Steps between C-alpha positions, in 0.01 A plus 500: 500500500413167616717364791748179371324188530729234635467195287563152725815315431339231376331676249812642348669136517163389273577785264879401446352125498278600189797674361705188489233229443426671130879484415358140469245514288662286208588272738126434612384454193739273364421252838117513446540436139740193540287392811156549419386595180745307273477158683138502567441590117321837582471706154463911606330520219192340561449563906227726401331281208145350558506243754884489498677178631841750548313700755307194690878330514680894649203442751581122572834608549416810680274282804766210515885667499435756854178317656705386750213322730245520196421124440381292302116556486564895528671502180228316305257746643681789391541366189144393449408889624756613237352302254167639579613857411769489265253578222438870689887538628544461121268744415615746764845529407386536122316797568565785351469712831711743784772234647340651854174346425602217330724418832219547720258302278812224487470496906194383520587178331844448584414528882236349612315628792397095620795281589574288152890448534548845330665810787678790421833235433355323221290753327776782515759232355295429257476861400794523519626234250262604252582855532839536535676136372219452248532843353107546503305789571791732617245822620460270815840504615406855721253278680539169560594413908771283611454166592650427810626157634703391741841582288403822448363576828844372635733732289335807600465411863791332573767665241342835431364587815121546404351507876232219617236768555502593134543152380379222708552155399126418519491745208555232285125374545375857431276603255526797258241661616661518933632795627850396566529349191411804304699729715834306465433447069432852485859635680672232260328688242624820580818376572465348183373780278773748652754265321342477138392146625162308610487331840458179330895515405537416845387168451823448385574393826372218450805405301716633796367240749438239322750465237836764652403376829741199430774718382765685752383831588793680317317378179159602617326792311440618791824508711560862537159545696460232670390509870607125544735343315500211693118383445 
């Protein structure tokens, strides 16, 4: 019999965390709907037709509403790089292939190796949107990474405990491909998985900072595990 393998406290606070961020599932929907697809005139429908404005638009939005620092001219290069390889994105998530492939093949587009105002932040929220608030090609939901900004780094530092050696702030910057990044995406994963979720569910904490961070604490969704209720 193998020995018990003591699981980090942390860890089990991310697994109740997952728990209660999919009670809120609805709730996530409804707020991207009414805040990104509905006023921006986004039609689900078409994200995936030929040369699709909807899609260049969830990208627009995508490099300009977490950039943070992004300017300007960063934008417009991302955009004209997106531009430049819609027409095989497009293609890509048409394909009639294994969602494990596809998401690998989808990598090598949606992050760049060369700097072009496109990180793991952008191209994971962008994913993301598509994915999960766009109701598109669902078989990626197992894979698609996390994207990690300053909110979300935040939450699980400095209410959930996550320690600075397994998530650094410079981690931000990261690309897919770096060590630490991998290692920390695949433990949400498997936190993830235990919990009939995906790691990407925890981008719900997104919504925690930015939008319940104005709330009191009793309100938060995550009051009952919070290291800090005072941040």
């Amino acid at each position: 019999m193998n020995p018990e393998i003591s699981v980090p406290e942390w860890e089990e606070r991310l697994a109740k965390c997952i728990k209660i961020l999919r009670t809120h599932d609805a709730e996530m929907k409804h707020f991207f709907g009414n805040h990104v697809f509905i006023p921006l005139k986004i039609n689900k429908g078409r994200l995936l037709d030929k040369d699709s404005s909807d899609l260049r638009m969830l990208f627009f939005f995508t490099c300009t509403t977490r950039a943070g620092g992004v300017n300007v001219e960063r934008i417009k290069t991302a955009m004209d790089y997106f531009n430049a390889q819609q027409d095989s994105l497009i293609e890509i998530l048409n394909a009639k292939i294994d969602s494990n492939v596809k998401f690998e093949r989808l990598c090598e587009i949606v992050y760049p190796e060369r700097s072009i105002g496109v990180g793991q932040k952008i191209g994971s929220l962008f994913l993301e949107l598509l994915v999960v608030y766009g109701g598109r090609e669902l078989g990626l939901l197992p894979f698609l990474y996390l994207p990690i900004d300053t909110n979300v780094w935040r939450i699980f530092t400095d209410k959930l405990g996550v320690p600075p050696v397994e998530l650094p702030k410079h981690i931000i910057g990261y690309k897919i491909w770096q060590p630490k990044f991998r290692t920390f995406q695949e433990k949400l994963r498997r936190i993830a998985e235990a919990h009939d979720s995906h790691r990407i569910h925890f981008d719900y904490l997104w919504y925690v900072g930015h939008i319940c961070g104005s709330i009191k604490c009793i309100e938060c969704w995550l009051q009952s595990i919070c290291l800090n209720k005072e941040i």
